[in-house]
Short mmCIF file of C-alpha atoms in Angstrom, two decimals:
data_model
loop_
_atom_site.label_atom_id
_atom_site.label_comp_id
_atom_site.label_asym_id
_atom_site.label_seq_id
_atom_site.Cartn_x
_atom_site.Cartn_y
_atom_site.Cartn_z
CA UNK A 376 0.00 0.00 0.00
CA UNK A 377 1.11 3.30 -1.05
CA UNK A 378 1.93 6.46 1.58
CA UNK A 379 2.33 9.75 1.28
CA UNK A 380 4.69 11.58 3.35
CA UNK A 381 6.59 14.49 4.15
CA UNK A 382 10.11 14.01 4.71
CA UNK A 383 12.58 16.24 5.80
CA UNK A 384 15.82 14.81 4.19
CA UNK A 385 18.05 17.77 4.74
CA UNK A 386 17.66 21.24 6.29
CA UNK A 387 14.97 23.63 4.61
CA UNK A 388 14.22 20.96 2.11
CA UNK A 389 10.56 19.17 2.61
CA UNK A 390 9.52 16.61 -0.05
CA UNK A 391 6.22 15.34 -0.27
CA UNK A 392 7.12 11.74 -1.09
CA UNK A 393 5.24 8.12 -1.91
CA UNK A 394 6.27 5.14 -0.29
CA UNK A 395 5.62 1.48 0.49
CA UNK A 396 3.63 0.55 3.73
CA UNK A 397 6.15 -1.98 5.33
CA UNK A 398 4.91 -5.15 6.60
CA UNK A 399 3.08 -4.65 10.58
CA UNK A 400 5.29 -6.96 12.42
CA UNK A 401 4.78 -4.80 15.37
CA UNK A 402 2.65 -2.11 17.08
CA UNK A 403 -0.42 -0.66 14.80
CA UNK A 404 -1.04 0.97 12.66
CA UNK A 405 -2.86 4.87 12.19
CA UNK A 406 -5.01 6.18 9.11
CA UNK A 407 -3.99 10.03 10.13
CA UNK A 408 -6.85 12.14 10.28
CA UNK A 409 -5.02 15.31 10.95
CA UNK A 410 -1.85 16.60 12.20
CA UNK A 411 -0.56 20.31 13.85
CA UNK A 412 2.04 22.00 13.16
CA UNK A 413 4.14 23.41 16.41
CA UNK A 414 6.02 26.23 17.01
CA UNK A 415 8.87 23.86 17.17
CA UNK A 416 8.39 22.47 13.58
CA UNK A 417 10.40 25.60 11.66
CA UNK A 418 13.21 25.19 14.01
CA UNK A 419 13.42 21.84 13.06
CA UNK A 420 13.48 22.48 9.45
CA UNK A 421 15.78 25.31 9.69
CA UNK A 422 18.79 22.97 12.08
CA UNK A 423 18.24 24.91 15.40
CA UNK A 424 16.72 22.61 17.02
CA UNK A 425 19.58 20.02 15.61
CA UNK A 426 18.53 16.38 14.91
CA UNK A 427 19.63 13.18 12.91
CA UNK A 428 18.20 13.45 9.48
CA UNK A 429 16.04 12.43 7.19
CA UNK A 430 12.67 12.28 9.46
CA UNK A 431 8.55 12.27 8.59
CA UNK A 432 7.77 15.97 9.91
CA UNK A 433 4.75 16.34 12.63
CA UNK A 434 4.73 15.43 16.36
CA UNK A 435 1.10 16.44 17.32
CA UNK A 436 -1.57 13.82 15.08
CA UNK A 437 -4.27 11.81 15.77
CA UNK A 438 -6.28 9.40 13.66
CA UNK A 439 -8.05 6.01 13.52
CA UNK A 440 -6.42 2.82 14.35
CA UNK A 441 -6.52 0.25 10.67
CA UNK A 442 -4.52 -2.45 12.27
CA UNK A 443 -3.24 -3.97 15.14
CA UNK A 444 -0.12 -6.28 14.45
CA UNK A 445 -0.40 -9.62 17.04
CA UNK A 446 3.09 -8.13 18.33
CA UNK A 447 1.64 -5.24 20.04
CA UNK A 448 2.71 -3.56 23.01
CA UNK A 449 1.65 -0.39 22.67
CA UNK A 450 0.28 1.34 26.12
CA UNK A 451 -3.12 2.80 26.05
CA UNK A 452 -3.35 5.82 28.84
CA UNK A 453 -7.01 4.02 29.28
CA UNK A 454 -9.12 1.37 27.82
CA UNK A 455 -8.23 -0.52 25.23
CA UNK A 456 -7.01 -0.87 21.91
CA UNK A 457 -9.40 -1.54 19.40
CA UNK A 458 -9.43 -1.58 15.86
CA UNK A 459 -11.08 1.61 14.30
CA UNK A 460 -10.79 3.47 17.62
CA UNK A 461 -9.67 7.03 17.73
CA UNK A 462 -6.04 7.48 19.22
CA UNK A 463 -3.27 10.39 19.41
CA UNK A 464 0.02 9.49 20.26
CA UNK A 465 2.48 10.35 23.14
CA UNK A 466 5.38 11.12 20.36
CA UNK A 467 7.96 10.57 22.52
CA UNK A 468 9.31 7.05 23.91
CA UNK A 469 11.92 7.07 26.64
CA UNK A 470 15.30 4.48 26.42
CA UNK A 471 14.76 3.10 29.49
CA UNK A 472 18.51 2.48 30.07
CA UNK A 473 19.61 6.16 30.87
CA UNK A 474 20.99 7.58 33.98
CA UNK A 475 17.72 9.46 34.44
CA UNK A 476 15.18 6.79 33.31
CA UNK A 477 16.87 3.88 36.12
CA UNK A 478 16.99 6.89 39.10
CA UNK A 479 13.65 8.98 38.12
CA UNK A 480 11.37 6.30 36.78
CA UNK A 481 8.17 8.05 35.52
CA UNK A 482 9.83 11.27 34.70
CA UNK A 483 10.13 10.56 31.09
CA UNK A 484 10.75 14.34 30.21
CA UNK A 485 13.86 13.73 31.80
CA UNK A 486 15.23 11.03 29.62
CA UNK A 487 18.64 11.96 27.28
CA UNK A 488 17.90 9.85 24.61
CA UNK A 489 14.14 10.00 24.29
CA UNK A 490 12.75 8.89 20.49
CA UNK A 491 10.14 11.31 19.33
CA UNK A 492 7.70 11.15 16.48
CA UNK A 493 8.33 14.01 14.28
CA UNK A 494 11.64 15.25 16.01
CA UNK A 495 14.03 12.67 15.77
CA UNK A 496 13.09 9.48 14.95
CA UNK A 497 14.63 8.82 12.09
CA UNK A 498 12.61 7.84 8.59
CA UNK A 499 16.01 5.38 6.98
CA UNK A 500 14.48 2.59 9.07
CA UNK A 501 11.29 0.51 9.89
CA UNK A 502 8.50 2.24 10.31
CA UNK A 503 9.75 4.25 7.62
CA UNK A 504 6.64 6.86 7.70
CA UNK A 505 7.80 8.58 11.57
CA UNK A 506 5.49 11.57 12.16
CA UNK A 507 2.39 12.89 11.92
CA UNK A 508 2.43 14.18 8.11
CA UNK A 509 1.56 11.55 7.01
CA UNK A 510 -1.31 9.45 5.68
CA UNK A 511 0.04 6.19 7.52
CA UNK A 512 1.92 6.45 10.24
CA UNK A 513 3.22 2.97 12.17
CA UNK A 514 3.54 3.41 16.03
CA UNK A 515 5.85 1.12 17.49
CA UNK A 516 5.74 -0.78 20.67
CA UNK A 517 6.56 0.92 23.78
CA UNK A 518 5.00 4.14 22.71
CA UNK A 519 1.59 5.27 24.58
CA UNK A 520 -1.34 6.42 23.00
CA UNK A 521 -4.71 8.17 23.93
CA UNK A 522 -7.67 7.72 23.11
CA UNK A 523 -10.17 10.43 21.08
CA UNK A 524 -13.67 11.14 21.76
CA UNK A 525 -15.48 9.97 18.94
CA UNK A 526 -17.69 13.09 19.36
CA UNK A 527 -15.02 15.54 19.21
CA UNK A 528 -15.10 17.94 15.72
CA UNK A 529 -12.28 16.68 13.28
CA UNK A 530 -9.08 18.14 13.55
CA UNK A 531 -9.64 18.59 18.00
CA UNK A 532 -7.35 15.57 18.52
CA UNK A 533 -4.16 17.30 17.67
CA UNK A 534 -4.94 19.59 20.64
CA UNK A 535 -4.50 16.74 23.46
CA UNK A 536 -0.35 17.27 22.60
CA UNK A 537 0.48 20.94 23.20
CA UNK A 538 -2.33 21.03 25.45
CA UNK A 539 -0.68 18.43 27.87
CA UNK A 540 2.28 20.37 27.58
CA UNK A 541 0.74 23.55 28.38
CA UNK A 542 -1.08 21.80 31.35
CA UNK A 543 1.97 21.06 32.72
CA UNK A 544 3.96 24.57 32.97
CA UNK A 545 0.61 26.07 34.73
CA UNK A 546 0.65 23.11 37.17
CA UNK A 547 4.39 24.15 37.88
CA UNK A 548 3.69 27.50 38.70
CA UNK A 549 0.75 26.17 40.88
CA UNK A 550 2.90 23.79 42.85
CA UNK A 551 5.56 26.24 43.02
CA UNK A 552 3.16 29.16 44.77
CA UNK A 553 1.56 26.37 46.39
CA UNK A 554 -2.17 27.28 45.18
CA UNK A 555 -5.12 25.71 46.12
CA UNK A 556 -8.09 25.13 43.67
CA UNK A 557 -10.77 26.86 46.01
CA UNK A 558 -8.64 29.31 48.39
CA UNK A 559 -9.96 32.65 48.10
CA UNK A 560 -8.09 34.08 50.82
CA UNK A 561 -5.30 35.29 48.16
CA UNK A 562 -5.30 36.34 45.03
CA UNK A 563 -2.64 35.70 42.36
CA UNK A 564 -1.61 37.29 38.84
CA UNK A 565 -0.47 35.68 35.92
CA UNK A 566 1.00 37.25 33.05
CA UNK A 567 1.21 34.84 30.01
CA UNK A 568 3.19 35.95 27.07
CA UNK A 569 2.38 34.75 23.58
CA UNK A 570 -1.34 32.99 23.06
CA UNK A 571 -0.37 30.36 20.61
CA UNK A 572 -2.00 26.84 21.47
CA UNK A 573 0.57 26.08 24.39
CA UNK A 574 -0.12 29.71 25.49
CA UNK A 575 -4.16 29.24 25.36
CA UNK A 576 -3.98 25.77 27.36
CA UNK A 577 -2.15 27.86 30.17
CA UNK A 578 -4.77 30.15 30.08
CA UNK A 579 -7.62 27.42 29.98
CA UNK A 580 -5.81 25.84 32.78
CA UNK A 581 -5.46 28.57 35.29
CA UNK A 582 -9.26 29.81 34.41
CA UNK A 583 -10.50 26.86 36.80
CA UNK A 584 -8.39 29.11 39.64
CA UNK A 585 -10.63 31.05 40.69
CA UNK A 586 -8.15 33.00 42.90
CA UNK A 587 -5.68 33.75 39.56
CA UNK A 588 -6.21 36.81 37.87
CA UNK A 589 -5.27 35.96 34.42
CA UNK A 590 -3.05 38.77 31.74
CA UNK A 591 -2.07 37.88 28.18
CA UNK A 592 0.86 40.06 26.39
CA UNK A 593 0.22 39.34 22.69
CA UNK A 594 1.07 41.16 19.58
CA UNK A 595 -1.88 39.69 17.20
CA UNK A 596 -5.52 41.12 17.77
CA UNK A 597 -7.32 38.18 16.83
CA UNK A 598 -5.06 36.30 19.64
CA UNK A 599 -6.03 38.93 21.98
CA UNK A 600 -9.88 39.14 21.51
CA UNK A 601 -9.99 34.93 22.05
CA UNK A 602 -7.68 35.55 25.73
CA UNK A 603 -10.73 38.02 26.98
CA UNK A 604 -13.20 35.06 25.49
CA UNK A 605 -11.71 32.61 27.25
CA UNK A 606 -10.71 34.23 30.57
CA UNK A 607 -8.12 36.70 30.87
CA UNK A 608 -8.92 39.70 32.87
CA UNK A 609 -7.02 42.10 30.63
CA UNK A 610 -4.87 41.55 27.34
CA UNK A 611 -2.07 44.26 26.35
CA UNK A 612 -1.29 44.32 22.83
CA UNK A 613 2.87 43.85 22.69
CA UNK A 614 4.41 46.84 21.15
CA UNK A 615 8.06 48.17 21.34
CA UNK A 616 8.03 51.12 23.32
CA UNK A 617 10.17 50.99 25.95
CA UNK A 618 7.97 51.63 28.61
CA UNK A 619 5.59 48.92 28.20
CA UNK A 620 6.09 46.76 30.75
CA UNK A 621 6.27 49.78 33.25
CA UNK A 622 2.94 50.51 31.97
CA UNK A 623 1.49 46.96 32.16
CA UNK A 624 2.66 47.25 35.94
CA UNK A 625 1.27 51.17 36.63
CA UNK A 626 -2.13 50.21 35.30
CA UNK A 627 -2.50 47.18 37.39
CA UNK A 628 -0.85 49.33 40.24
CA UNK A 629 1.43 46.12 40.97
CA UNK A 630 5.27 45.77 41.20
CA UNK A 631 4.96 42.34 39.19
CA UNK A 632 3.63 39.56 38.64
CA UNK A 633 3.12 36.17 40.61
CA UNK A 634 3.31 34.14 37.90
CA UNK A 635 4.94 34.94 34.64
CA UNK A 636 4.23 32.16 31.31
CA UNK A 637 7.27 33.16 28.46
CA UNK A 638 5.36 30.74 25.50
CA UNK A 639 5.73 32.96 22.89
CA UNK A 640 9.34 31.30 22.46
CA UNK A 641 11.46 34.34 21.12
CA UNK A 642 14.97 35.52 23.27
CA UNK A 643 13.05 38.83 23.41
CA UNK A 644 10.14 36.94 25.32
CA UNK A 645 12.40 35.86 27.75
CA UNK A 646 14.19 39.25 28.29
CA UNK A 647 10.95 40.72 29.24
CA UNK A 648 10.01 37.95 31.46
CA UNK A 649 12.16 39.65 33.60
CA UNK A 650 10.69 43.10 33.35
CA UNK A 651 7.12 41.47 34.36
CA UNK A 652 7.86 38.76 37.45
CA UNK A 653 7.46 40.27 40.99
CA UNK A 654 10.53 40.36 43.40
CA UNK A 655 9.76 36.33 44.96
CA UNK A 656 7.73 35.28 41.84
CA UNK A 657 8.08 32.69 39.01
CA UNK A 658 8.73 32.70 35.62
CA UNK A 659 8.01 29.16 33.60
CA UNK A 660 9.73 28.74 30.60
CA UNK A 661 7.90 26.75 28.25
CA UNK A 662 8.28 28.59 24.80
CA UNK A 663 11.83 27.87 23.52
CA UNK A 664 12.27 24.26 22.74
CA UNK A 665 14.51 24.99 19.73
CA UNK A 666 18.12 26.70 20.51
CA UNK A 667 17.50 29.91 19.19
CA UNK A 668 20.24 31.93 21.23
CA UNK A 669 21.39 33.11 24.21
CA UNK A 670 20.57 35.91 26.79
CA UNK A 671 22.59 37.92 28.82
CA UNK A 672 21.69 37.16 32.54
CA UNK A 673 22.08 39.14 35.73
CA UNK A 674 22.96 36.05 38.62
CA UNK A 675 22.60 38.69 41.29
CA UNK A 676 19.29 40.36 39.71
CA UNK A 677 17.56 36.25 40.30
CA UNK A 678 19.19 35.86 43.44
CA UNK A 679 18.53 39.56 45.11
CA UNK A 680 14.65 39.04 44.12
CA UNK A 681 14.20 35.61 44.99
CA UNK A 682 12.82 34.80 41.49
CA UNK A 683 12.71 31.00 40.30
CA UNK A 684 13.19 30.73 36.53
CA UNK A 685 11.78 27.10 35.77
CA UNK A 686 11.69 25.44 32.88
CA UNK A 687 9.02 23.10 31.61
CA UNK A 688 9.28 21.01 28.69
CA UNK A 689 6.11 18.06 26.95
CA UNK A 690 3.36 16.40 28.64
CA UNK A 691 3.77 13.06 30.44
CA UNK A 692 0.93 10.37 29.50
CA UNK A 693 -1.46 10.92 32.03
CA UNK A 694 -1.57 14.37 31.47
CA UNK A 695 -3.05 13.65 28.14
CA UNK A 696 -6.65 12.77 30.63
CA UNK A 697 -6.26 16.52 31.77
CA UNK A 698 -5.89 17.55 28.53
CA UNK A 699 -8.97 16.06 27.40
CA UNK A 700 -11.00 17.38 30.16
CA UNK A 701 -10.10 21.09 29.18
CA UNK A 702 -10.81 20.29 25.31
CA UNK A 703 -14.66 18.63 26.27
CA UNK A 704 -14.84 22.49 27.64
CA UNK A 705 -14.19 24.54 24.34
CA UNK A 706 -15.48 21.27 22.08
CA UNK A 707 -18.39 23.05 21.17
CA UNK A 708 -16.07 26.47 20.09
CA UNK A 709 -13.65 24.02 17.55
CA UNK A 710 -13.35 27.11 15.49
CA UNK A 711 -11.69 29.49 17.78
CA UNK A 712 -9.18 27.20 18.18
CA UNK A 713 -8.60 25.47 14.74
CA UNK A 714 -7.13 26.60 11.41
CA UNK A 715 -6.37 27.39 9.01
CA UNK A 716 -5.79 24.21 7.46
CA UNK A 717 -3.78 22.87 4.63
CA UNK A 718 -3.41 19.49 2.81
CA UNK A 719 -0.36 17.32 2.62
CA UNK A 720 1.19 19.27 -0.98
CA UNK A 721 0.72 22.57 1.13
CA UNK A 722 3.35 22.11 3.97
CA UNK A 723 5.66 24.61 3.35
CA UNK A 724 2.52 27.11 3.74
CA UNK A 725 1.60 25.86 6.89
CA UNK A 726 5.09 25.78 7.89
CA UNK A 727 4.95 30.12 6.29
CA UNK A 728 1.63 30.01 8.72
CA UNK A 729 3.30 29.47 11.94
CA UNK A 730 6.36 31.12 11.97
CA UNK A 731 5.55 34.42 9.91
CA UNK A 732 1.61 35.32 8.76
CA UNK A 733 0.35 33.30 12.08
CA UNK A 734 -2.97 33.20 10.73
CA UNK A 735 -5.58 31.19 13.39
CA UNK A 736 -4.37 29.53 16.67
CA UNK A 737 -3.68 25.92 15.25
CA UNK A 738 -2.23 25.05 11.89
CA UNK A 739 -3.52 21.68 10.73
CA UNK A 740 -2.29 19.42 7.71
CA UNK A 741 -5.50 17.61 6.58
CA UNK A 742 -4.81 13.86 5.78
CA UNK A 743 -8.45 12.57 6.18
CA UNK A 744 -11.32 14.59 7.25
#
């Protein structure tokens, strides 16, 4: 059987290319239904965010299990697996043999030689067709997988992904401030910068706080309108004066915040975290996955103000449960949250999407709708 795929062979070259289904002598295999395209994805193409070439592009997909192989060990996060059941992958599998995986079992993010779907599992050897652009895609044993609500509008299973990973940088700042769900006897502000899809699963998730005051710093109005939609208390559109932040901090007649979010993944981002977080507060660093650069960093300005700078990287599996909790509460809004959306032949348009015009929230490839 014939798939089509987009392979990234060498850096800034994509090819849409047609190749032979191997034989399922392990795992299952996925009909893709759709597949996102991350933040991340450009930096891949471009080298900085370096990895072994050639690969399949796409680490966020979902689609409907075709086959399963009598060799299968792939983990379900609950139920079972079933043939035409809905699934999205966990895209990353740990080694299991790792300093980090034998001392801090069941912290895969942790793991030095983790094997991810779309990233860096390389497309030279079986299963051939290794991420989400794809119209096939073979997931191996020892990978998890989620399941899909069959009710869910096409294209909201490539959410469950970034939204696991966005889950789990608010949850950080939460532990770290040591918030309780239903505490009203202090309030908290949270600044979150950039309102991509990592950005609006922050916001989602610190909406159910009813004691967080929620602030988006965005530089796209669209963006902006859907953070007052969905919760934020105020939105400031980013601009380059150089008194913004002091201004963002007069109106709200605060010296900082609690809780500062950099997602928008630029080096500038991450300079300003610093002009926003409160003398004692947090900033989560969950936007630059790729290696895009260095900052220049005051030791004595972190350690004089008590600030934690924390970093926060994917979504374990059973996050994925959380994640599908806070998609059942925007199901009914797909649109706000999905598009624009391309076919297979269009890549390198969605790939123009994301990094420069930044049209919608999610950028989907359409492989079967």
């Amino acid at each position: 059987m014939k798939n089509t795929a987009v392979f990234l062979e060498q850096e800034k070259i994509l090819k849409v290319k047609d190749i032979e289904l191997p034989e399922l002598t392990e795992g299952l295999l996925l009909e893709v239904y759709a597949a996102g395209v991350c933040g991340t994805d450009p930096h891949i193409i471009d080298g900085s965010r370096s990895t072994a070439l050639p690969i399949v592009m796409g680490h966020e997909f979902y689609g409907r299990i075709v086959e399963i192989s009598s060799n299968c060990h792939v983990n379900i996060t609950k139920g079972s697996l079933e043939k035409n059941k809905l699934i999205t992958i966990v895209p990353g599998k740990i080694c299991g043999i790792c300093y980090y995986c034998i001392n801090y079992p069941g912290q895969e993010h942790l793991c030095i030689s983790r094997k991810i779907y779309g990233v860096n599992l390389q497309s030279n050897a079986f299963p051939y067709a290794t991420g989400g652009f794809s119209q096939y895609v073979i997931i191996r044993n020892g990978y998890h997988v989620h399941p899909v609500p069959d009710d869910w509008e096409w294209g909201l299973g490539v959410l469950l992904e970034p939204f696991s990973v966005g889950i789990r940088a608010a949850y950080k700042a939460i532990e770290y401030h040591k918030i309780k769900l239903n505490d009203s006897s202090k309030r908290y502000k949270a600044v979150i910068q950039g309102l991509g899809t990592i950005g609006m699963s922050i916001l989602l998730t610190l909406s159910n706080f009813k004691n967080i005051d929620i602030y988006v710093v965005e530089p796209i109005d669209h963006r902006l309108n859907l953070a007052i939609k969905y919760g934020a208390k105020a939105v400031f559109k980013l601009d380059d004066s150089s008194y913004f932040f002091d201004d963002i901090k007069n109106k709200l007649s605060i010296p900082g915040f609690d809780m500062v979010f950099e997602s928008a993944g630029t080096l500038e981002a991450v300079n300003q975290s610093f002009l926003l977080v409160r003398r004692g507060g947090c900033i989560i660093e969950v936007g630059n996955f790729a290696d895009v650069g260095s900052i220049s960093l005051s030791p004595s300005f972190i350690c004089r103000n008590d600030i934690a700078f924390i970093g926060s990287v994917l979504g374990e599996p059973y996050l994925y449960e959380h994640a599908e909790a806070l998609i059942n509460k925007i199901k009914n809004n797909a649109k706000d949250f999905l598009g624009p959306v391309y076919n297979i032949h269009e890549v390198s348009n969605a790939i123009d999407n994301v990094e420069k015009t930044k049209h919608g929230l999610k950028t989907l490839i359409a492989l079967k709708k």
